[in-house]
Coordinates of C-alpha atoms in Angstrom, one line a residue:
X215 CA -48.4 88.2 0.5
X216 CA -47.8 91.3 2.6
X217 CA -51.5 93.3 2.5
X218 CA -52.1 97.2 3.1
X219 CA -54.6 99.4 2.9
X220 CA -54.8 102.2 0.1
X221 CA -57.0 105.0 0.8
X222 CA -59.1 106.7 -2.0
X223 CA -60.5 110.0 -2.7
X224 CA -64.0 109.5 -1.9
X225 CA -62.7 107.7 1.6
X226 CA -63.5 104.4 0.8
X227 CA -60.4 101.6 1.6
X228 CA -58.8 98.5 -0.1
X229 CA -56.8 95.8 0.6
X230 CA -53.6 96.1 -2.0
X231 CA -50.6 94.1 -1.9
X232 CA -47.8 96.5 -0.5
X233 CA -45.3 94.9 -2.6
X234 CA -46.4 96.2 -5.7
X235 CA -47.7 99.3 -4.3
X236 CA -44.8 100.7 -2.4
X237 CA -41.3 100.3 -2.3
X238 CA -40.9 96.7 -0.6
X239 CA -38.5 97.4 2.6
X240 CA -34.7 95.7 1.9
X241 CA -35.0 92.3 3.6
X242 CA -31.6 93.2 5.6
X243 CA -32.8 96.6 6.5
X244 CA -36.1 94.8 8.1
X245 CA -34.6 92.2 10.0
X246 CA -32.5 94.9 11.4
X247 CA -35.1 97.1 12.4
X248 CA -36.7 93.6 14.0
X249 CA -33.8 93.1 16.0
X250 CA -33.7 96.0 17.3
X251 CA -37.3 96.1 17.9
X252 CA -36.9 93.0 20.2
X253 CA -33.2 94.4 22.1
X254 CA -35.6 97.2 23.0
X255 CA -38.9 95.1 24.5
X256 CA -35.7 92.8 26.0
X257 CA -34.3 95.4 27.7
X258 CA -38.0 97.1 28.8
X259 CA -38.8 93.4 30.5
X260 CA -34.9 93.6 32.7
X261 CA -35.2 96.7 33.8
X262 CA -39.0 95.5 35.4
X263 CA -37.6 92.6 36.6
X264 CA -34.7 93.8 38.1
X265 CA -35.0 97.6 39.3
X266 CA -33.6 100.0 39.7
X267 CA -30.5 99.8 37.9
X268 CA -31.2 96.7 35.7
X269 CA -29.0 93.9 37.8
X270 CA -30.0 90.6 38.5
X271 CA -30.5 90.1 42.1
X272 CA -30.6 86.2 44.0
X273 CA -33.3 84.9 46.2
X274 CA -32.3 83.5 49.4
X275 CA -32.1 80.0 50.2
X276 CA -34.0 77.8 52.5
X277 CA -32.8 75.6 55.5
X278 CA -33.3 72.6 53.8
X279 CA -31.6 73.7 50.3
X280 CA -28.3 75.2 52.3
X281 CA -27.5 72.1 54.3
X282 CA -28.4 69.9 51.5
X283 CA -26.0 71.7 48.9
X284 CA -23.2 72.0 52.1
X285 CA -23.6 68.2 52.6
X286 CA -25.1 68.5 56.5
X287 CA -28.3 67.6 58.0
X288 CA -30.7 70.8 58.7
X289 CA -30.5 70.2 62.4
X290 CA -27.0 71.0 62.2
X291 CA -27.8 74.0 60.5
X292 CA -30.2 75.4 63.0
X293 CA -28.4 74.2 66.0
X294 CA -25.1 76.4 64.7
X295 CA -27.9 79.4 64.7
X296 CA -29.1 78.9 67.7
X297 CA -25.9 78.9 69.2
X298 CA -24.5 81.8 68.1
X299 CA -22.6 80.5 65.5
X300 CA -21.8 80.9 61.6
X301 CA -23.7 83.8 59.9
X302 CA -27.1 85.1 61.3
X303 CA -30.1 84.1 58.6
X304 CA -33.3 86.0 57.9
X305 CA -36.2 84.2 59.9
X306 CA -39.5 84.3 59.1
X307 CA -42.2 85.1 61.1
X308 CA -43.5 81.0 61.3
X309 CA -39.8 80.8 62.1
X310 CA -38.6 79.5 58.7
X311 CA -34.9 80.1 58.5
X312 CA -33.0 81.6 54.9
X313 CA -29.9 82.2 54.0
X314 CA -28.4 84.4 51.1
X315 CA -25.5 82.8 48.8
X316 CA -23.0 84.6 50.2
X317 CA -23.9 83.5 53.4
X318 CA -23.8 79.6 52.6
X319 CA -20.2 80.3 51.9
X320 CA -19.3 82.1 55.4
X321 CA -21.3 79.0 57.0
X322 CA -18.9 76.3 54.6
X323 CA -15.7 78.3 56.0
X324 CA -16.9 78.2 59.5
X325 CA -17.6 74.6 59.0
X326 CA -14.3 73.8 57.5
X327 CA -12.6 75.4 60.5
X328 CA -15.0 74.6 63.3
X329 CA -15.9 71.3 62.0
X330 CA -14.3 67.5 62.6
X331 CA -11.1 67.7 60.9
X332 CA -11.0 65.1 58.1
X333 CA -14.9 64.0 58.3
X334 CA -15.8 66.4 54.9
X335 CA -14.7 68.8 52.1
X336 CA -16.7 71.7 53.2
X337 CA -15.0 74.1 51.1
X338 CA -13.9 71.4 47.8
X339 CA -11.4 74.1 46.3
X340 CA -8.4 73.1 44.5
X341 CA -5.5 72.0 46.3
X342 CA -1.7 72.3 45.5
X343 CA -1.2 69.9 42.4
X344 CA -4.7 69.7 41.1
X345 CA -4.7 71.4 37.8
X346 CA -7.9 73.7 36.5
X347 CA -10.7 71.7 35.3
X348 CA -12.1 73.1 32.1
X349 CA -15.4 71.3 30.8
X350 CA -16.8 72.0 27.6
X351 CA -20.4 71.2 26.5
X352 CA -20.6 70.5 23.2
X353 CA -22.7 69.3 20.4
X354 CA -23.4 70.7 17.0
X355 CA -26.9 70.5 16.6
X356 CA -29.3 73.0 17.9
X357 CA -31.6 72.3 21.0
X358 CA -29.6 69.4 22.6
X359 CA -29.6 71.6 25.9
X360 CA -26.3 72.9 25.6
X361 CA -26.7 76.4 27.3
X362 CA -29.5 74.8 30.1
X363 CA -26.8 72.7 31.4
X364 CA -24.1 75.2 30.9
X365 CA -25.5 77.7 33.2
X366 CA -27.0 75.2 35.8
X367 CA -23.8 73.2 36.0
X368 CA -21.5 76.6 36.4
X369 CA -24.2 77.8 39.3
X370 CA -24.2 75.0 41.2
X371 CA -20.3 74.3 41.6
X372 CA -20.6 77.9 42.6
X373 CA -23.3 77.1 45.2
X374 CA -21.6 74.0 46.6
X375 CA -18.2 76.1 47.1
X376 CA -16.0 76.2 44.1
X377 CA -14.9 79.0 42.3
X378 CA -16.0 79.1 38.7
X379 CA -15.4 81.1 35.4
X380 CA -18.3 80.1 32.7
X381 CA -17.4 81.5 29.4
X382 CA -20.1 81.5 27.3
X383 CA -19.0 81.0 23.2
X384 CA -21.7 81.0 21.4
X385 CA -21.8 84.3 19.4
X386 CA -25.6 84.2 20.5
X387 CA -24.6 84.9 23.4
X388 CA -28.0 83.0 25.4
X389 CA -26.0 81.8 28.7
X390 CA -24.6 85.5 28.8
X391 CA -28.2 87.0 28.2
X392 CA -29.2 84.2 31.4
X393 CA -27.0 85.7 33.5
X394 CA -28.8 89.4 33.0
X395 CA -26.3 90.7 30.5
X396 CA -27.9 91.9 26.9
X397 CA -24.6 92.0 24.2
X398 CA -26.1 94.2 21.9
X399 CA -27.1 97.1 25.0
X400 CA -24.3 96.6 27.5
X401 CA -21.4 96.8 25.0
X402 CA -19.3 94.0 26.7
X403 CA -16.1 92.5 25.7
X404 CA -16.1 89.1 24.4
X405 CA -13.3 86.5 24.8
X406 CA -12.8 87.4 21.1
X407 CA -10.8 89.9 22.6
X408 CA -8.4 87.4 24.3
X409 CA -8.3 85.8 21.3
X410 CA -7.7 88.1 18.5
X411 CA -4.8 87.9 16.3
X412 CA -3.8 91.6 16.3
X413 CA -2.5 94.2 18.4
X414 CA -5.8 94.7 19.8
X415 CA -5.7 91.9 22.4
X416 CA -6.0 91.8 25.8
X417 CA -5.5 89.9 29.1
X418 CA -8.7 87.4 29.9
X419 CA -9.0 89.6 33.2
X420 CA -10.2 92.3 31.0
X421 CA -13.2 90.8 29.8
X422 CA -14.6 88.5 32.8
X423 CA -17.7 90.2 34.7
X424 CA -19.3 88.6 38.2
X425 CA -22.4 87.4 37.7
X426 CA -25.2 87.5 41.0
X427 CA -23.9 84.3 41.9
X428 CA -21.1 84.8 44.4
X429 CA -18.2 82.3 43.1
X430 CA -19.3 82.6 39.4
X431 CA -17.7 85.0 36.8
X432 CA -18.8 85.0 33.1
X433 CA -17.1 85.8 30.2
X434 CA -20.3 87.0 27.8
X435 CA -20.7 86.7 24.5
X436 CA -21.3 88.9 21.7
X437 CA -21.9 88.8 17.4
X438 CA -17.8 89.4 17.2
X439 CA -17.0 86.0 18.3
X440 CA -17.7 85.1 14.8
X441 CA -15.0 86.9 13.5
X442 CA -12.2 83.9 15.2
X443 CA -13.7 81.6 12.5
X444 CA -13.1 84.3 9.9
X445 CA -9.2 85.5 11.7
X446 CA -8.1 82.0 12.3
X447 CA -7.5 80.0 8.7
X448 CA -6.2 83.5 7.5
X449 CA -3.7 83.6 10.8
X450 CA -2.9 80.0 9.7
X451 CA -2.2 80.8 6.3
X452 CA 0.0 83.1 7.1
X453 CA 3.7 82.1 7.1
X454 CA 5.8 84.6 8.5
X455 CA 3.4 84.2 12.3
X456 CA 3.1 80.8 14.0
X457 CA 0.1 81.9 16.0
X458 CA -2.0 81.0 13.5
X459 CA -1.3 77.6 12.9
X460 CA -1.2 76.8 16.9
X461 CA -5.0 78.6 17.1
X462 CA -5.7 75.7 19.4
X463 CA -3.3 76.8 22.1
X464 CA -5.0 80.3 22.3
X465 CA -7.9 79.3 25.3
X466 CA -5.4 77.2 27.2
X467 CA -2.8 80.3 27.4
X468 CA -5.8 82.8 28.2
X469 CA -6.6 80.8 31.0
X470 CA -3.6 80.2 32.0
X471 CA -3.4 84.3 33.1
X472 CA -6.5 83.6 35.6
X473 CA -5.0 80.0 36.8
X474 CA -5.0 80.9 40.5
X475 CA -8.3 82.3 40.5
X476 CA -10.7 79.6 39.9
X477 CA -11.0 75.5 40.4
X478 CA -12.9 74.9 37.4
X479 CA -13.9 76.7 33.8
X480 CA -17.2 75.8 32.5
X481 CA -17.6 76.5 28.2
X482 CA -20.7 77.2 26.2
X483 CA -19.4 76.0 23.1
X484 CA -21.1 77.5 19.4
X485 CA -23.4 74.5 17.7
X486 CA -20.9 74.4 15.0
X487 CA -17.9 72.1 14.2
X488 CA -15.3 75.4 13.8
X489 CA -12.4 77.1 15.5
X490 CA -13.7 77.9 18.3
X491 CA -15.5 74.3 19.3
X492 CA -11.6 73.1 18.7
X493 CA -10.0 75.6 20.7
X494 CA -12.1 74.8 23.3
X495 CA -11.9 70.9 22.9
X496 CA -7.9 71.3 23.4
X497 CA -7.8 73.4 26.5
X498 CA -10.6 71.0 28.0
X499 CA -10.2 68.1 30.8
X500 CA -13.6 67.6 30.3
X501 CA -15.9 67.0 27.9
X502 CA -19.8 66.7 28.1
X503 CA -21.2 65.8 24.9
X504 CA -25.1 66.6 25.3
X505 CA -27.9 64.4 23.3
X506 CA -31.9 64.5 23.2
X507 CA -33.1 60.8 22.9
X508 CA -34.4 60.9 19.3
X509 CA -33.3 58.7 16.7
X510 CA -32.5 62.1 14.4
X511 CA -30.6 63.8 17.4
X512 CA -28.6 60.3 17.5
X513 CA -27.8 60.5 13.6
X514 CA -26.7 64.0 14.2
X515 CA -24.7 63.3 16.7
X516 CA -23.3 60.1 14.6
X517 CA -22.1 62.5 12.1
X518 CA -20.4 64.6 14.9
X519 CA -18.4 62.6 16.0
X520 CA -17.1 61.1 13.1
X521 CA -16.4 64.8 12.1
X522 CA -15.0 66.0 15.3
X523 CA -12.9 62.8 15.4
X524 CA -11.3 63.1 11.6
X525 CA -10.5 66.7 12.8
X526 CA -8.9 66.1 15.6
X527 CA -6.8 63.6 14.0
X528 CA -5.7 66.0 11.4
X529 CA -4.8 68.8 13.7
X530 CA -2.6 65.9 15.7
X531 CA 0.6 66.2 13.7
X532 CA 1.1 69.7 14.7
X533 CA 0.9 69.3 18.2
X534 CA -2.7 69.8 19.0
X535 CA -3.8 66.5 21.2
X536 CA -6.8 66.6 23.6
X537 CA -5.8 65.2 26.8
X538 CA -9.0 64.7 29.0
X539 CA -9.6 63.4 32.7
X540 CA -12.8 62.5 31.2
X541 CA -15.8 62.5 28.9
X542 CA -19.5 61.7 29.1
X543 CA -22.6 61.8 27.1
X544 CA -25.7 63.5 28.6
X545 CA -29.0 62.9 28.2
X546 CA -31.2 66.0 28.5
X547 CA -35.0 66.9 28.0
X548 CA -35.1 63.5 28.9
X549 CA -39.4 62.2 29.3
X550 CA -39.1 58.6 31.0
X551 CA -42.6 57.5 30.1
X552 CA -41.8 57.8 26.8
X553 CA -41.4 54.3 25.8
X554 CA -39.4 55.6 22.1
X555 CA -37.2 58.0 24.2
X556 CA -36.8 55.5 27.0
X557 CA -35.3 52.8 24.0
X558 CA -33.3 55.2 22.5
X559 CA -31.5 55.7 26.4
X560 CA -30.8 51.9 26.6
X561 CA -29.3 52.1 22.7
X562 CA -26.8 54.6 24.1
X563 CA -26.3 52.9 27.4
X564 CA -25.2 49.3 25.5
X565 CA -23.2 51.5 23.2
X566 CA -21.3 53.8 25.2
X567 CA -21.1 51.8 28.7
X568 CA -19.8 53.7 31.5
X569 CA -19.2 57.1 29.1
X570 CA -22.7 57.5 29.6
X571 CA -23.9 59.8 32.8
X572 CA -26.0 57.4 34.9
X573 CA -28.2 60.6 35.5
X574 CA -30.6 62.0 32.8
X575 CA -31.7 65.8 32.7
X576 CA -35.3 65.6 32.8
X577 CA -37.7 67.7 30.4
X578 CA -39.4 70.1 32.6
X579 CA -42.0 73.0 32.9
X580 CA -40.2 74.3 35.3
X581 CA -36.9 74.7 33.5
X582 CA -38.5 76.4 30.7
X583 CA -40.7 78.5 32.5
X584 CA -37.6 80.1 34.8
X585 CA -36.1 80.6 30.9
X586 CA -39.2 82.8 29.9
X587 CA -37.7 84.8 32.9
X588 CA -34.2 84.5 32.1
X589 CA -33.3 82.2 35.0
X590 CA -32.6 78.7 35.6
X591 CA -34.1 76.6 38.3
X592 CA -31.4 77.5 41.1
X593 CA -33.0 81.4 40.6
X594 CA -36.8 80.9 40.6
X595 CA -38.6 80.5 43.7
X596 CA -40.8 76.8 44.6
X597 CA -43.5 78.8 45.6
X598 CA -43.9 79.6 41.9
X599 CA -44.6 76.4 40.3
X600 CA -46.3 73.2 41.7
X601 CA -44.2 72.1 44.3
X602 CA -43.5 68.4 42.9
X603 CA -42.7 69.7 38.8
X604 CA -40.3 71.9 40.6
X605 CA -39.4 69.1 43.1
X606 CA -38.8 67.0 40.1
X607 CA -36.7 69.3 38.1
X608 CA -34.4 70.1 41.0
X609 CA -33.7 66.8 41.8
X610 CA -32.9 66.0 38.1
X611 CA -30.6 68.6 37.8
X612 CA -28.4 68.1 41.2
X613 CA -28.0 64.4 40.6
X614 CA -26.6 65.5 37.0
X615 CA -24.5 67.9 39.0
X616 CA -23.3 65.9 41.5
X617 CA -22.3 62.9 39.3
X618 CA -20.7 65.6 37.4
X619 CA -19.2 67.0 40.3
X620 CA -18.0 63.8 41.5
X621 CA -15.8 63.1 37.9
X622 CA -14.0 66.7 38.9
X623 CA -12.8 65.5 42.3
X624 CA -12.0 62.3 41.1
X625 CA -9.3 64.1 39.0
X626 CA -7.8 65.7 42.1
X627 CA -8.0 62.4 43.4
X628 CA -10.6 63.2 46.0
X629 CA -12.0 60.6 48.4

């Protein structure tokens, strides 16, 4: 019961239930009012962290983090630097040498010049032939880590030389509030826009914003993305237009318009089984099907895919197929020394065989703390957290990555 205080007229005070005392506040009106409370404290705690004009910034890299996401050894690093060559880094006074993103780039394209023709992929970019990789991370239930390895995979193809859209389609918009933009504040198109049924759409290009990672766009998210569940079975119902009944087609041909401008396209999908999760599924080449190790996450996930498969099946007959490279299950907030959690992996490996990622995404402090900050791990600083829980994390998180990685150049039949 909601308690106030009512004031009488010799000064004295009591405690009286405020519902029957005053007009009770509309339940929408207050959850409004709530939201709006917390877009305000949101936006109070970005323009702190990232003054003047609200923008997320990026710290600068280390010598041992640049030549371990280039693929070299430090010393080759420092010797290029100390002989004049590649970009000049920032060097400490204890002679500690860092380098910004941007510059980890110019130092990939002087390698893949300068370097030993043929000895390594310095900058991994798509070739004539290979086709855009689009990877969506899926799962319907809530908490699986869907958005945490969204944004960390998208940032580090970004950091080890690709160019990459993320497209964040979760009406609740968390990767696009990651990557310093607030929906509700900064009034940004979402790829509802490129989707839309009427007159009102427009081009993909319109909507996709750069992100303070150089080599990562975003398309954000915002509340309208709902409305393509609403549009879509009313577009199909409608006879006289075909659009509607090919909804599935509608990601694939946005992307097309932006086809030369990136190597891969990583999707936030919604934690629903609707429109948008299938449009998604049908422009993919990959699929990452995230899973915490707990026998009610694996139920969940049971009924998922007996869902997602019925659907897709249905949707066959009128052309919508899903034709993928490949697909893998991921374990995330993954605690090896718990024995339940650790049995659970081993059920899923004997299951699913080589569909499973031999890499787990560990449960860590340090993930969650960079969230309470709205970053991920590749944005906070080590100094920050003890050195071996951010050690840990990182380490996690790359070898995810890189396995990752390693199924996307397999497709363009990469050595």
């Amino acid at each position: 019961m909601l308690l106030g205080k009512k004031r009488y007229f010799d000064g004295s005070e009591m405690l009286v239930s405020t519902v029957d005392e005053q007009n009770a506040m509309d339940f929408d009106e207050e959850i409004i009012q709530q939201g709006e409370l917390i877009s305000d404290r949101l936006n109070m705690l970005r323009l702190e962290q990232y003054p003047p004009d609200a923008q997320k910034g990026l710290r600068l890299f280390s010598l041992a983090e640049v030549a371990d996401f280039i693929g070299v050894t430090q010393n080759h690093v420092k010797k290029l630097h100390l002989d004049g060559k590649g970009p000049v880094p920032t060097v400490s006074s204890s002679g500690r040498r860092s380098y910004t993103a941007e510059q980890m780039l110019e130092l990939r394209e002087y390698l893949d010049k300068h370097g030993r023709s043929g000895v390594k992929d310095y900058v991994p970019r798509r070739r004539e032939g290979d086709h855009l990789q689009v990877i969506s991370v899926v799962n319907f239930k809530g908490g699986s880590g869907k958005t945490t390895t969204t944004a960390h995979l998208a940032q580090y193809l970004a950091l080890t030389g690709h160019r990459v859209l993320a497209i964040d389609l979760d009406p609740q918009a968390s990767l696009t509030a990651l990557h310093g933009v607030q929906p509700e504040l900064d009034k940004n198109p979402s790829l509802f826009d490129a989707l839309r049924y009427d007159n009102e759409r427009c081009s993909i290009k319109e909507v996709i914003r750069t992100t303070n990672f150089p080599g990562l766009d975003i398309v954000p998210a915002n509340l309208e993305l709902q409305e393509y569940e609403y549009e879509t079975p009313l577009a199909a119902s409608d006879r006289s237009s075909p659009e509607g009944r090919l909804f599935f087609t509608r990601i694939s041909n946005a992307l097309k318009e932006v086809d030369d401008r990136y190597d891969i396209v990583v999707i936030d999908c919604p934690p629903q089984l609707g429109y948008l999760t299938l449009t998604a599924l049908t422009a993919s080449t990959g699929v990452l099907i995230t899973v915490h190790p707990q026998m009610l996450d694996i139920m969940s996930m049971s009924q998922f895919l007996l869902m997602l498969g019925g659907i897709l099946q249905s949707i066959k007959g009128v052309g919508a197929k899903v034709r993928l490279d490949w697909f893998r299950y991921l374990v995330t907030r993954y605690e090896a020394t718990d024995g339940p959690q650790a049995q659970m992996v081993g059920f899923m490996q004997a299951m699913f065989g080589k569909r499973m990622l031999n890499n787990q995404m560990v449960k860590s402090t340090a993930i969650s703390d960079a969230g309470i900050t709205k970053q991920t791990v590749y944005e906070v600083e080590r100094a920050l957290f003890v050195r071996s829980t951010y050690d840990r994390a990182i380490e996690s998180l790359n070898a995810v990555n890189g396995e990752i990685t390693s199924l996307i150049h397999s497709a363009w039949r990469r050595k």
